[in-house]
């Protein structure tokens, strides 16, 4: 069958869908070292921008606008991990109306985690070391999957992520 990223042709062959949504991935232990409120705020801004672009495109085509329910996502965000602040984030996520973005949280097996990273378009790292000295190993996982990383800036992050070279800070 089809997914948001694939479709089947008449022969049954699976093809990449031309209008596939972007896949963003972040992994977390859901602690105060990672500010997912920052991600939610950024997703709200992105959703507004996507909505404005789609409204403009719809107006140019002269067709009626789609409802949120009928609108396929432009971005899918998958957040993996377990931890104490997960329920707080889920509550905030449910309060945040997004039209063009879908967010999913999940726990993955050690075999599936690198597969997800290898399928993604961008890795997001919101880690901000309490000490300012520890580096997030999730970035190495992302780099190992050749996934570009957008990382939150803190004291020693430049030891791993070089802005506009192997990611964005």
PDB file of C-alpha atoms in Angstrom:
ATOM      1  CA  UNK A   1       0.000   0.000   0.000  1.00  0.00           C
ATOM      2  CA  UNK A   2       0.826   3.658  -0.137  1.00  0.00           C
ATOM      3  CA  UNK A   3       2.328   5.819   2.597  1.00  0.00           C
ATOM      4  CA  UNK A   4       2.834   9.591   2.787  1.00  0.00           C
ATOM      5  CA  UNK A   5       6.275   8.953   1.216  1.00  0.00           C
ATOM      6  CA  UNK A   6       5.489   6.185  -1.287  1.00  0.00           C
ATOM      7  CA  UNK A   7       2.855   5.138  -3.782  1.00  0.00           C
ATOM      8  CA  UNK A   8       2.297   2.072  -5.927  1.00  0.00           C
ATOM      9  CA  UNK A   9       2.126   2.205  -9.683  1.00  0.00           C
ATOM     10  CA  UNK A  10      -0.199   0.000 -11.756  1.00  0.00           C
ATOM     11  CA  UNK A  11       2.277  -2.871 -11.739  1.00  0.00           C
ATOM     12  CA  UNK A  12       2.513  -2.767  -7.937  1.00  0.00           C
ATOM     13  CA  UNK A  13       6.010  -1.286  -7.861  1.00  0.00           C
ATOM     14  CA  UNK A  14       6.627   1.074  -4.944  1.00  0.00           C
ATOM     15  CA  UNK A  15       7.688   4.570  -6.001  1.00  0.00           C
ATOM     16  CA  UNK A  16       8.786   7.665  -4.122  1.00  0.00           C
ATOM     17  CA  UNK A  17       5.845  10.084  -3.897  1.00  0.00           C
ATOM     18  CA  UNK A  18       6.652  13.386  -5.627  1.00  0.00           C
ATOM     19  CA  UNK A  19       4.874  15.516  -3.000  1.00  0.00           C
ATOM     20  CA  UNK A  20       6.165  13.578   0.002  1.00  0.00           C
ATOM     21  CA  UNK A  21       6.273  15.434   3.324  1.00  0.00           C
ATOM     22  CA  UNK A  22       9.595  16.366   4.881  1.00  0.00           C
ATOM     23  CA  UNK A  23      10.578  14.053   7.752  1.00  0.00           C
ATOM     24  CA  UNK A  24      12.184  15.670  10.794  1.00  0.00           C
ATOM     25  CA  UNK A  25      13.528  13.492  13.599  1.00  0.00           C
ATOM     26  CA  UNK A  26      14.563  14.283  17.140  1.00  0.00           C
ATOM     27  CA  UNK A  27      15.466  11.911  19.922  1.00  0.00           C
ATOM     28  CA  UNK A  28      15.296  12.819  23.567  1.00  0.00           C
ATOM     29  CA  UNK A  29      15.344  11.547  27.138  1.00  0.00           C
ATOM     30  CA  UNK A  30      12.675  14.169  27.938  1.00  0.00           C
ATOM     31  CA  UNK A  31      14.714  16.055  30.566  1.00  0.00           C
ATOM     32  CA  UNK A  32      15.149  19.785  31.271  1.00  0.00           C
ATOM     33  CA  UNK A  33      18.348  19.667  29.163  1.00  0.00           C
ATOM     34  CA  UNK A  34      16.127  19.758  26.075  1.00  0.00           C
ATOM     35  CA  UNK A  35      13.598  22.518  25.496  1.00  0.00           C
ATOM     36  CA  UNK A  36      10.865  21.079  23.306  1.00  0.00           C
ATOM     37  CA  UNK A  37       8.789  24.214  23.824  1.00  0.00           C
ATOM     38  CA  UNK A  38      11.305  25.834  21.478  1.00  0.00           C
ATOM     39  CA  UNK A  39      10.517  23.175  18.853  1.00  0.00           C
ATOM     40  CA  UNK A  40       6.760  23.680  19.251  1.00  0.00           C
ATOM     41  CA  UNK A  41       7.147  27.434  18.800  1.00  0.00           C
ATOM     42  CA  UNK A  42       9.225  26.907  15.657  1.00  0.00           C
ATOM     43  CA  UNK A  43       6.670  24.435  14.281  1.00  0.00           C
ATOM     44  CA  UNK A  44       3.849  26.942  14.836  1.00  0.00           C
ATOM     45  CA  UNK A  45       5.794  29.553  12.834  1.00  0.00           C
ATOM     46  CA  UNK A  46       6.541  27.027  10.086  1.00  0.00           C
ATOM     47  CA  UNK A  47       2.893  25.932   9.981  1.00  0.00           C
ATOM     48  CA  UNK A  48       1.761  29.539   9.524  1.00  0.00           C
ATOM     49  CA  UNK A  49       4.251  30.023   6.718  1.00  0.00           C
ATOM     50  CA  UNK A  50       3.136  26.800   5.002  1.00  0.00           C
ATOM     51  CA  UNK A  51      -0.493  27.868   5.390  1.00  0.00           C
ATOM     52  CA  UNK A  52       0.196  31.272   3.827  1.00  0.00           C
ATOM     53  CA  UNK A  53       2.017  29.609   0.904  1.00  0.00           C
ATOM     54  CA  UNK A  54      -0.800  27.113   0.345  1.00  0.00           C
ATOM     55  CA  UNK A  55      -3.448  29.855   0.562  1.00  0.00           C
ATOM     56  CA  UNK A  56      -1.519  31.893  -2.009  1.00  0.00           C
ATOM     57  CA  UNK A  57      -1.161  28.848  -4.269  1.00  0.00           C
ATOM     58  CA  UNK A  58      -4.868  28.009  -3.867  1.00  0.00           C
ATOM     59  CA  UNK A  59      -5.886  31.585  -4.668  1.00  0.00           C
ATOM     60  CA  UNK A  60      -3.766  31.543  -7.816  1.00  0.00           C
ATOM     61  CA  UNK A  61      -5.406  28.289  -8.921  1.00  0.00           C
ATOM     62  CA  UNK A  62      -8.876  29.605  -8.067  1.00  0.00           C
ATOM     63  CA  UNK A  63      -9.909  26.554  -6.030  1.00  0.00           C
ATOM     64  CA  UNK A  64     -11.467  26.297  -2.591  1.00  0.00           C
ATOM     65  CA  UNK A  65      -9.132  25.958   0.374  1.00  0.00           C
ATOM     66  CA  UNK A  66      -8.722  22.560   1.993  1.00  0.00           C
ATOM     67  CA  UNK A  67      -9.683  21.873   5.557  1.00  0.00           C
ATOM     68  CA  UNK A  68      -7.044  20.755   8.042  1.00  0.00           C
ATOM     69  CA  UNK A  69      -8.473  17.228   8.044  1.00  0.00           C
ATOM     70  CA  UNK A  70      -8.229  16.876   4.265  1.00  0.00           C
ATOM     71  CA  UNK A  71      -4.820  18.523   3.979  1.00  0.00           C
ATOM     72  CA  UNK A  72      -1.908  16.064   3.744  1.00  0.00           C
ATOM     73  CA  UNK A  73       0.983  17.062   5.972  1.00  0.00           C
ATOM     74  CA  UNK A  74       3.890  19.001   4.518  1.00  0.00           C
ATOM     75  CA  UNK A  75       6.105  18.032   7.454  1.00  0.00           C
ATOM     76  CA  UNK A  76       6.089  15.002   9.743  1.00  0.00           C
ATOM     77  CA  UNK A  77       8.040  15.294  12.996  1.00  0.00           C
ATOM     78  CA  UNK A  78       8.975  12.090  14.810  1.00  0.00           C
ATOM     79  CA  UNK A  79      10.318  12.395  18.338  1.00  0.00           C
ATOM     80  CA  UNK A  80      11.770   9.247  19.859  1.00  0.00           C
ATOM     81  CA  UNK A  81      12.623   8.475  23.459  1.00  0.00           C
ATOM     82  CA  UNK A  82      11.318   8.010  26.974  1.00  0.00           C
ATOM     83  CA  UNK A  83      11.581  10.280  29.977  1.00  0.00           C
ATOM     84  CA  UNK A  84       9.961  12.344  32.740  1.00  0.00           C
ATOM     85  CA  UNK A  85       8.800  15.361  30.681  1.00  0.00           C
ATOM     86  CA  UNK A  86       7.183  13.420  27.838  1.00  0.00           C
ATOM     87  CA  UNK A  87       3.626  13.711  29.184  1.00  0.00           C
ATOM     88  CA  UNK A  88       4.053  17.472  29.637  1.00  0.00           C
ATOM     89  CA  UNK A  89       5.146  17.778  26.001  1.00  0.00           C
ATOM     90  CA  UNK A  90       2.261  15.612  24.785  1.00  0.00           C
ATOM     91  CA  UNK A  91      -0.205  17.881  26.613  1.00  0.00           C
ATOM     92  CA  UNK A  92       1.390  20.975  25.034  1.00  0.00           C
ATOM     93  CA  UNK A  93       1.391  19.290  21.640  1.00  0.00           C
ATOM     94  CA  UNK A  94      -2.355  18.568  21.890  1.00  0.00           C
ATOM     95  CA  UNK A  95      -2.951  22.270  22.692  1.00  0.00           C
ATOM     96  CA  UNK A  96      -0.982  23.417  19.643  1.00  0.00           C
ATOM     97  CA  UNK A  97      -3.123  23.568  16.499  1.00  0.00           C
ATOM     98  CA  UNK A  98      -1.088  22.645  13.424  1.00  0.00           C
ATOM     99  CA  UNK A  99      -2.573  22.262   9.952  1.00  0.00           C
ATOM    100  CA  UNK A 100       0.348  21.230   7.771  1.00  0.00           C
ATOM    101  CA  UNK A 101       2.539  19.494  10.358  1.00  0.00           C
ATOM    102  CA  UNK A 102       2.004  16.192  12.150  1.00  0.00           C
ATOM    103  CA  UNK A 103       3.937  15.202  15.269  1.00  0.00           C
ATOM    104  CA  UNK A 104       4.396  11.626  16.461  1.00  0.00           C
ATOM    105  CA  UNK A 105       6.256  10.357  19.505  1.00  0.00           C
ATOM    106  CA  UNK A 106       7.498   6.796  19.780  1.00  0.00           C
ATOM    107  CA  UNK A 107      10.019   4.432  21.261  1.00  0.00           C
ATOM    108  CA  UNK A 108      12.049   2.508  18.686  1.00  0.00           C
ATOM    109  CA  UNK A 109      14.076  -0.658  18.882  1.00  0.00           C
ATOM    110  CA  UNK A 110      17.853  -0.363  18.452  1.00  0.00           C
ATOM    111  CA  UNK A 111      17.399  -1.821  14.940  1.00  0.00           C
ATOM    112  CA  UNK A 112      14.660   0.620  13.887  1.00  0.00           C
ATOM    113  CA  UNK A 113      16.240   3.820  15.237  1.00  0.00           C
ATOM    114  CA  UNK A 114      19.017   4.016  12.584  1.00  0.00           C
ATOM    115  CA  UNK A 115      16.462   3.141   9.890  1.00  0.00           C
ATOM    116  CA  UNK A 116      14.364   6.126  10.918  1.00  0.00           C
ATOM    117  CA  UNK A 117      17.421   8.387  10.929  1.00  0.00           C
ATOM    118  CA  UNK A 118      18.419   7.124   7.482  1.00  0.00           C
ATOM    119  CA  UNK A 119      14.935   7.928   6.152  1.00  0.00           C
ATOM    120  CA  UNK A 120      14.735  11.439   7.573  1.00  0.00           C
ATOM    121  CA  UNK A 121      15.451  14.776   5.906  1.00  0.00           C
ATOM    122  CA  UNK A 122      16.679  16.633   8.998  1.00  0.00           C
ATOM    123  CA  UNK A 123      17.706  15.752  12.534  1.00  0.00           C
ATOM    124  CA  UNK A 124      16.869  18.209  15.302  1.00  0.00           C
ATOM    125  CA  UNK A 125      18.940  18.311  18.488  1.00  0.00           C
ATOM    126  CA  UNK A 126      17.595  20.528  21.272  1.00  0.00           C
ATOM    127  CA  UNK A 127      20.157  19.380  23.839  1.00  0.00           C
ATOM    128  CA  UNK A 128      21.707  22.178  25.876  1.00  0.00           C
ATOM    129  CA  UNK A 129      24.190  20.678  28.285  1.00  0.00           C
ATOM    130  CA  UNK A 130      23.660  21.703  31.907  1.00  0.00           C
ATOM    131  CA  UNK A 131      27.430  21.692  32.374  1.00  0.00           C
ATOM    132  CA  UNK A 132      28.052  23.138  28.918  1.00  0.00           C
ATOM    133  CA  UNK A 133      30.640  20.424  28.381  1.00  0.00           C
ATOM    134  CA  UNK A 134      28.885  17.218  27.345  1.00  0.00           C
ATOM    135  CA  UNK A 135      28.171  16.548  23.701  1.00  0.00           C
ATOM    136  CA  UNK A 136      24.947  14.852  22.591  1.00  0.00           C
ATOM    137  CA  UNK A 137      25.656  11.402  21.196  1.00  0.00           C
ATOM    138  CA  UNK A 138      22.407  11.578  19.199  1.00  0.00           C
ATOM    139  CA  UNK A 139      24.244  13.936  16.821  1.00  0.00           C
ATOM    140  CA  UNK A 140      26.819  11.226  16.144  1.00  0.00           C
ATOM    141  CA  UNK A 141      23.950   8.807  15.442  1.00  0.00           C
ATOM    142  CA  UNK A 142      22.519  11.332  12.977  1.00  0.00           C
ATOM    143  CA  UNK A 143      25.866  11.950  11.306  1.00  0.00           C
ATOM    144  CA  UNK A 144      26.384   8.165  11.066  1.00  0.00           C
ATOM    145  CA  UNK A 145      23.149   8.035   9.054  1.00  0.00           C
ATOM    146  CA  UNK A 146      24.296  10.961   6.884  1.00  0.00           C
ATOM    147  CA  UNK A 147      21.446  13.030   8.320  1.00  0.00           C
ATOM    148  CA  UNK A 148      22.000  16.800   8.442  1.00  0.00           C
ATOM    149  CA  UNK A 149      21.540  18.221  11.939  1.00  0.00           C
ATOM    150  CA  UNK A 150      20.010  21.419  13.215  1.00  0.00           C
ATOM    151  CA  UNK A 151      21.353  21.830  16.763  1.00  0.00           C
ATOM    152  CA  UNK A 152      20.682  24.245  19.583  1.00  0.00           C
ATOM    153  CA  UNK A 153      23.690  26.405  20.311  1.00  0.00           C
ATOM    154  CA  UNK A 154      25.592  25.936  23.571  1.00  0.00           C
ATOM    155  CA  UNK A 155      29.186  26.203  24.784  1.00  0.00           C
ATOM    156  CA  UNK A 156      30.857  23.256  23.041  1.00  0.00           C
ATOM    157  CA  UNK A 157      28.402  22.275  20.293  1.00  0.00           C
ATOM    158  CA  UNK A 158      30.807  23.642  17.658  1.00  0.00           C
ATOM    159  CA  UNK A 159      33.084  20.670  18.403  1.00  0.00           C
ATOM    160  CA  UNK A 160      30.488  18.508  16.619  1.00  0.00           C
ATOM    161  CA  UNK A 161      28.301  20.722  14.443  1.00  0.00           C
ATOM    162  CA  UNK A 162      29.939  23.201  12.084  1.00  0.00           C
ATOM    163  CA  UNK A 163      27.324  25.700  10.934  1.00  0.00           C
ATOM    164  CA  UNK A 164      26.668  25.423   7.168  1.00  0.00           C
ATOM    165  CA  UNK A 165      29.258  22.616   6.893  1.00  0.00           C
ATOM    166  CA  UNK A 166      27.675  19.516   8.456  1.00  0.00           C
ATOM    167  CA  UNK A 167      24.585  21.090   9.955  1.00  0.00           C
ATOM    168  CA  UNK A 168      23.018  24.221  11.352  1.00  0.00           C
ATOM    169  CA  UNK A 169      23.417  25.822  14.778  1.00  0.00           C
TER     170      UNK A 169
END
